Amino acid sequence: MNKVYIGDCRATMRELAAQGVRVQCCVTSPPYWGLRDYGVAGQIGLEPTLDDWVTTLVDVFRDVRNLLADDGTLWVNLGDSYAAGTAGNRKPSATGRHGYWTNSAVNKRISGRADGLKPKDLIGQPWALAFALRADGWWLRQDIIWHKPSPMPEAVTDRCTKSHEYLFLLSKSERY
């Protein structure tokens, strides 16, 4: 039987774990750091630093681990992004929701030299999270390249267009 739960994943997973629910597999694509503002207080993805984003997601995936069967697996899809060259280079959607960064504080966070990032640096979000999850006790079993044969064009002239994302296979234990 399939059931859809709506709400903050953290609260929902804790509630399910308290009920003794166990799942065999979790497949997810968490919000990337600093990419979108969904207009929800406390949302994942608007943390002030990359390290804070990683810490938030490690905590989320601890809740996933509590729900997984001992031989369960976690599949995480993540793409990467680049540090902005200047603040304010992204525009919100017409409603200000579900758009790119909607305030200068978010733009400023990704811009410049935050977390040692230089303008135009590849941030390394997928691997930062994968290594943090491994350090937190997950078994990092495999990285899989999701090749995108028709990627969205990028308005850049000093690097190639990104045409892939990572899919990481993680497990709770050696045997899964």
mmCIF file of C-alpha atoms in Angstrom:
data_model
loop_
_atom_site.group_PDB
_atom_site.id
_atom_site.type_symbol
_atom_site.label_atom_id
_atom_site.label_comp_id
_atom_site.label_asym_id
_atom_site.label_seq_id
_atom_site.Cartn_x
_atom_site.Cartn_y
_atom_site.Cartn_z
ATOM 1 C CA MET A 1 0.000 0.000 0.000
ATOM 2 C CA ASN A 2 1.302 3.451 -0.893
ATOM 3 C CA LYS A 3 0.637 6.460 1.272
ATOM 4 C CA VAL A 4 1.624 10.092 0.763
ATOM 5 C CA TYR A 5 2.700 12.129 3.775
ATOM 6 C CA ILE A 6 2.720 15.907 3.561
ATOM 7 C CA GLY A 7 4.762 17.962 5.984
ATOM 8 C CA ASP A 8 8.281 18.641 7.138
ATOM 9 C CA CYS A 9 10.199 15.429 6.454
ATOM 10 C CA ARG A 10 11.999 15.660 9.782
ATOM 11 C CA ALA A 11 8.838 15.675 11.889
ATOM 12 C CA THR A 12 7.130 13.094 9.690
ATOM 13 C CA MET A 13 10.026 10.632 9.827
ATOM 14 C CA ARG A 14 10.343 10.955 13.604
ATOM 15 C CA GLU A 15 6.629 10.274 13.965
ATOM 16 C CA LEU A 16 6.839 7.191 11.727
ATOM 17 C CA ALA A 17 9.911 5.860 13.554
ATOM 18 C CA ALA A 18 8.084 6.281 16.889
ATOM 19 C CA GLN A 19 5.289 4.120 15.443
ATOM 20 C CA GLY A 20 7.820 1.399 14.613
ATOM 21 C CA VAL A 21 7.603 1.870 10.850
ATOM 22 C CA ARG A 22 10.544 0.442 8.894
ATOM 23 C CA VAL A 23 11.241 0.919 5.192
ATOM 24 C CA GLN A 24 13.558 -0.932 2.839
ATOM 25 C CA CYS A 25 14.532 1.961 0.601
ATOM 26 C CA CYS A 26 14.548 5.761 0.550
ATOM 27 C CA VAL A 27 15.046 7.666 -2.710
ATOM 28 C CA THR A 28 15.342 11.434 -2.462
ATOM 29 C CA SER A 29 16.667 14.607 -3.999
ATOM 30 C CA PRO A 30 17.078 17.084 -1.158
ATOM 31 C CA PRO A 31 17.053 20.848 -1.772
ATOM 32 C CA TYR A 32 20.389 22.066 -3.051
ATOM 33 C CA TRP A 33 22.163 24.729 -1.036
ATOM 34 C CA GLY A 34 21.174 28.285 -1.910
ATOM 35 C CA LEU A 35 19.334 27.465 -5.108
ATOM 36 C CA ARG A 36 15.677 28.183 -4.357
ATOM 37 C CA ASP A 37 13.565 29.941 -1.789
ATOM 38 C CA TYR A 38 10.253 28.131 -1.403
ATOM 39 C CA GLY A 39 8.929 30.775 0.985
ATOM 40 C CA VAL A 40 8.717 28.367 3.941
ATOM 41 C CA ALA A 41 10.229 29.246 7.306
ATOM 42 C CA GLY A 42 13.048 26.901 8.315
ATOM 43 C CA GLN A 43 13.283 25.314 4.888
ATOM 44 C CA ILE A 44 16.256 23.190 3.959
ATOM 45 C CA GLY A 45 18.564 24.844 1.447
ATOM 46 C CA LEU A 46 18.743 28.380 2.844
ATOM 47 C CA GLU A 47 21.316 27.689 5.546
ATOM 48 C CA PRO A 48 23.897 30.467 5.915
ATOM 49 C CA THR A 49 26.870 28.286 4.920
ATOM 50 C CA LEU A 50 27.570 25.115 2.983
ATOM 51 C CA ASP A 51 28.701 23.463 6.232
ATOM 52 C CA ASP A 52 25.368 24.356 7.857
ATOM 53 C CA TRP A 53 23.503 22.860 4.882
ATOM 54 C CA VAL A 54 25.546 19.658 5.142
ATOM 55 C CA THR A 55 24.922 19.468 8.905
ATOM 56 C CA THR A 56 21.176 19.937 8.368
ATOM 57 C CA LEU A 57 21.066 17.129 5.821
ATOM 58 C CA VAL A 58 23.200 14.791 7.942
ATOM 59 C CA ASP A 59 20.578 15.279 10.673
ATOM 60 C CA VAL A 60 17.773 14.575 8.175
ATOM 61 C CA PHE A 61 19.484 11.388 7.027
ATOM 62 C CA ARG A 62 19.881 10.238 10.637
ATOM 63 C CA ASP A 63 16.088 10.252 10.713
ATOM 64 C CA VAL A 64 16.091 8.252 7.462
ATOM 65 C CA ARG A 65 18.519 5.761 9.026
ATOM 66 C CA ASN A 66 16.142 5.323 11.970
ATOM 67 C CA LEU A 67 13.360 4.375 9.535
ATOM 68 C CA LEU A 68 15.422 2.029 7.379
ATOM 69 C CA ALA A 69 15.537 -1.696 7.909
ATOM 70 C CA ASP A 70 19.002 -2.953 8.862
ATOM 71 C CA ASP A 71 19.648 -3.973 5.257
ATOM 72 C CA GLY A 72 17.941 -0.888 3.796
ATOM 73 C CA THR A 73 19.367 1.516 1.250
ATOM 74 C CA LEU A 74 19.366 5.260 0.697
ATOM 75 C CA TRP A 75 19.603 6.760 -2.802
ATOM 76 C CA VAL A 76 20.434 10.489 -2.910
ATOM 77 C CA ASN A 77 20.289 12.518 -6.141
ATOM 78 C CA LEU A 78 22.227 15.792 -6.093
ATOM 79 C CA GLY A 79 23.504 18.204 -8.670
ATOM 80 C CA ASP A 80 26.083 20.877 -8.076
ATOM 81 C CA SER A 81 26.180 24.613 -8.597
ATOM 82 C CA TYR A 82 28.644 27.453 -8.752
ATOM 83 C CA ALA A 83 29.435 30.302 -6.396
ATOM 84 C CA ALA A 84 27.941 33.497 -7.754
ATOM 85 C CA GLY A 85 30.169 36.181 -9.150
ATOM 86 C CA THR A 86 28.104 39.054 -7.807
ATOM 87 C CA ALA A 87 25.188 39.451 -5.423
ATOM 88 C CA GLY A 88 21.785 39.849 -6.941
ATOM 89 C CA ASN A 89 22.444 37.938 -10.144
ATOM 90 C CA ARG A 90 19.474 35.623 -9.664
ATOM 91 C CA LYS A 91 15.874 36.696 -9.896
ATOM 92 C CA PRO A 92 12.806 35.449 -8.022
ATOM 93 C CA SER A 93 9.779 34.111 -9.802
ATOM 94 C CA ALA A 94 6.854 36.477 -10.349
ATOM 95 C CA THR A 95 5.316 35.404 -7.031
ATOM 96 C CA GLY A 96 8.604 35.368 -5.135
ATOM 97 C CA ARG A 97 7.998 31.697 -4.334
ATOM 98 C CA HIS A 98 9.519 28.657 -5.961
ATOM 99 C CA GLY A 99 11.998 30.966 -7.625
ATOM 100 C CA TYR A 100 15.658 31.504 -7.392
ATOM 101 C CA TRP A 101 17.093 33.436 -4.481
ATOM 102 C CA THR A 102 14.576 36.037 -3.439
ATOM 103 C CA ASN A 103 16.624 38.280 -1.203
ATOM 104 C CA SER A 104 20.037 39.854 -1.206
ATOM 105 C CA ALA A 105 21.069 38.036 1.992
ATOM 106 C CA VAL A 106 20.819 34.687 0.195
ATOM 107 C CA ASN A 107 22.649 36.079 -2.838
ATOM 108 C CA LYS A 108 25.378 37.508 -0.622
ATOM 109 C CA ARG A 109 25.842 34.194 1.142
ATOM 110 C CA ILE A 110 26.666 32.351 -2.070
ATOM 111 C CA SER A 111 28.642 35.242 -3.542
ATOM 112 C CA GLY A 112 32.250 36.102 -3.038
ATOM 113 C CA ARG A 113 34.439 34.101 -0.710
ATOM 114 C CA ALA A 114 31.977 32.482 1.697
ATOM 115 C CA ASP A 115 33.329 29.117 2.879
ATOM 116 C CA GLY A 116 36.510 29.743 0.883
ATOM 117 C CA LEU A 117 34.583 29.843 -2.382
ATOM 118 C CA LYS A 118 35.754 32.222 -5.048
ATOM 119 C CA PRO A 119 33.299 33.619 -7.594
ATOM 120 C CA LYS A 120 32.569 30.982 -10.245
ATOM 121 C CA ASP A 121 33.974 28.118 -8.114
ATOM 122 C CA LEU A 122 32.230 24.766 -8.379
ATOM 123 C CA ILE A 123 30.759 24.357 -4.885
ATOM 124 C CA GLY A 124 31.026 20.567 -4.560
ATOM 125 C CA GLN A 125 27.711 20.055 -2.765
ATOM 126 C CA PRO A 126 27.182 16.394 -3.729
ATOM 127 C CA TRP A 127 30.563 15.176 -2.527
ATOM 128 C CA ALA A 128 30.545 17.378 0.587
ATOM 129 C CA LEU A 129 27.301 15.671 1.622
ATOM 130 C CA ALA A 130 28.415 12.169 0.581
ATOM 131 C CA PHE A 131 31.615 12.391 2.624
ATOM 132 C CA ALA A 132 29.749 13.816 5.637
ATOM 133 C CA LEU A 133 27.231 10.961 5.481
ATOM 134 C CA ARG A 134 30.059 8.449 5.311
ATOM 135 C CA ALA A 135 31.674 10.103 8.353
ATOM 136 C CA ASP A 136 28.306 9.832 10.131
ATOM 137 C CA GLY A 137 28.272 6.049 9.735
ATOM 138 C CA TRP A 138 26.635 5.462 6.370
ATOM 139 C CA TRP A 139 28.281 3.061 3.944
ATOM 140 C CA LEU A 140 28.993 5.014 0.761
ATOM 141 C CA ARG A 141 28.530 2.163 -1.702
ATOM 142 C CA GLN A 142 28.525 3.818 -5.104
ATOM 143 C CA ASP A 143 28.371 7.047 -7.054
ATOM 144 C CA ILE A 144 26.291 6.858 -10.198
ATOM 145 C CA ILE A 145 26.334 9.497 -12.909
ATOM 146 C CA TRP A 146 22.895 10.548 -14.100
ATOM 147 C CA HIS A 147 23.765 11.660 -17.619
ATOM 148 C CA LYS A 148 21.400 14.271 -19.066
ATOM 149 C CA PRO A 149 21.554 14.061 -22.866
ATOM 150 C CA SER A 150 19.521 17.275 -23.304
ATOM 151 C CA PRO A 151 20.600 19.544 -20.419
ATOM 152 C CA MET A 152 19.277 23.039 -19.921
ATOM 153 C CA PRO A 153 21.625 25.465 -21.682
ATOM 154 C CA GLU A 154 23.742 27.633 -19.414
ATOM 155 C CA ALA A 155 24.438 31.300 -20.042
ATOM 156 C CA VAL A 156 28.173 30.944 -19.481
ATOM 157 C CA THR A 157 31.050 31.154 -21.922
ATOM 158 C CA ASP A 158 33.985 30.143 -19.730
ATOM 159 C CA ARG A 159 33.114 26.502 -18.942
ATOM 160 C CA CYS A 160 31.207 23.569 -20.388
ATOM 161 C CA THR A 161 27.503 23.071 -19.732
ATOM 162 C CA LYS A 162 26.795 20.723 -16.805
ATOM 163 C CA SER A 163 25.096 17.628 -18.182
ATOM 164 C CA HIS A 164 25.042 15.298 -15.186
ATOM 165 C CA GLU A 165 24.043 14.904 -11.558
ATOM 166 C CA TYR A 166 25.170 12.397 -8.976
ATOM 167 C CA LEU A 167 23.138 9.566 -7.536
ATOM 168 C CA PHE A 168 24.730 8.131 -4.403
ATOM 169 C CA LEU A 169 23.882 4.684 -3.099
ATOM 170 C CA LEU A 170 24.330 4.471 0.671
ATOM 171 C CA SER A 171 23.482 1.718 3.116
ATOM 172 C CA LYS A 172 23.090 1.278 6.852
ATOM 173 C CA SER A 173 25.408 -1.692 6.931
ATOM 174 C CA GLU A 174 27.910 -3.691 4.931
ATOM 175 C CA ARG A 175 25.199 -6.048 3.690
ATOM 176 C CA TYR A 176 22.177 -4.576 2.004
#
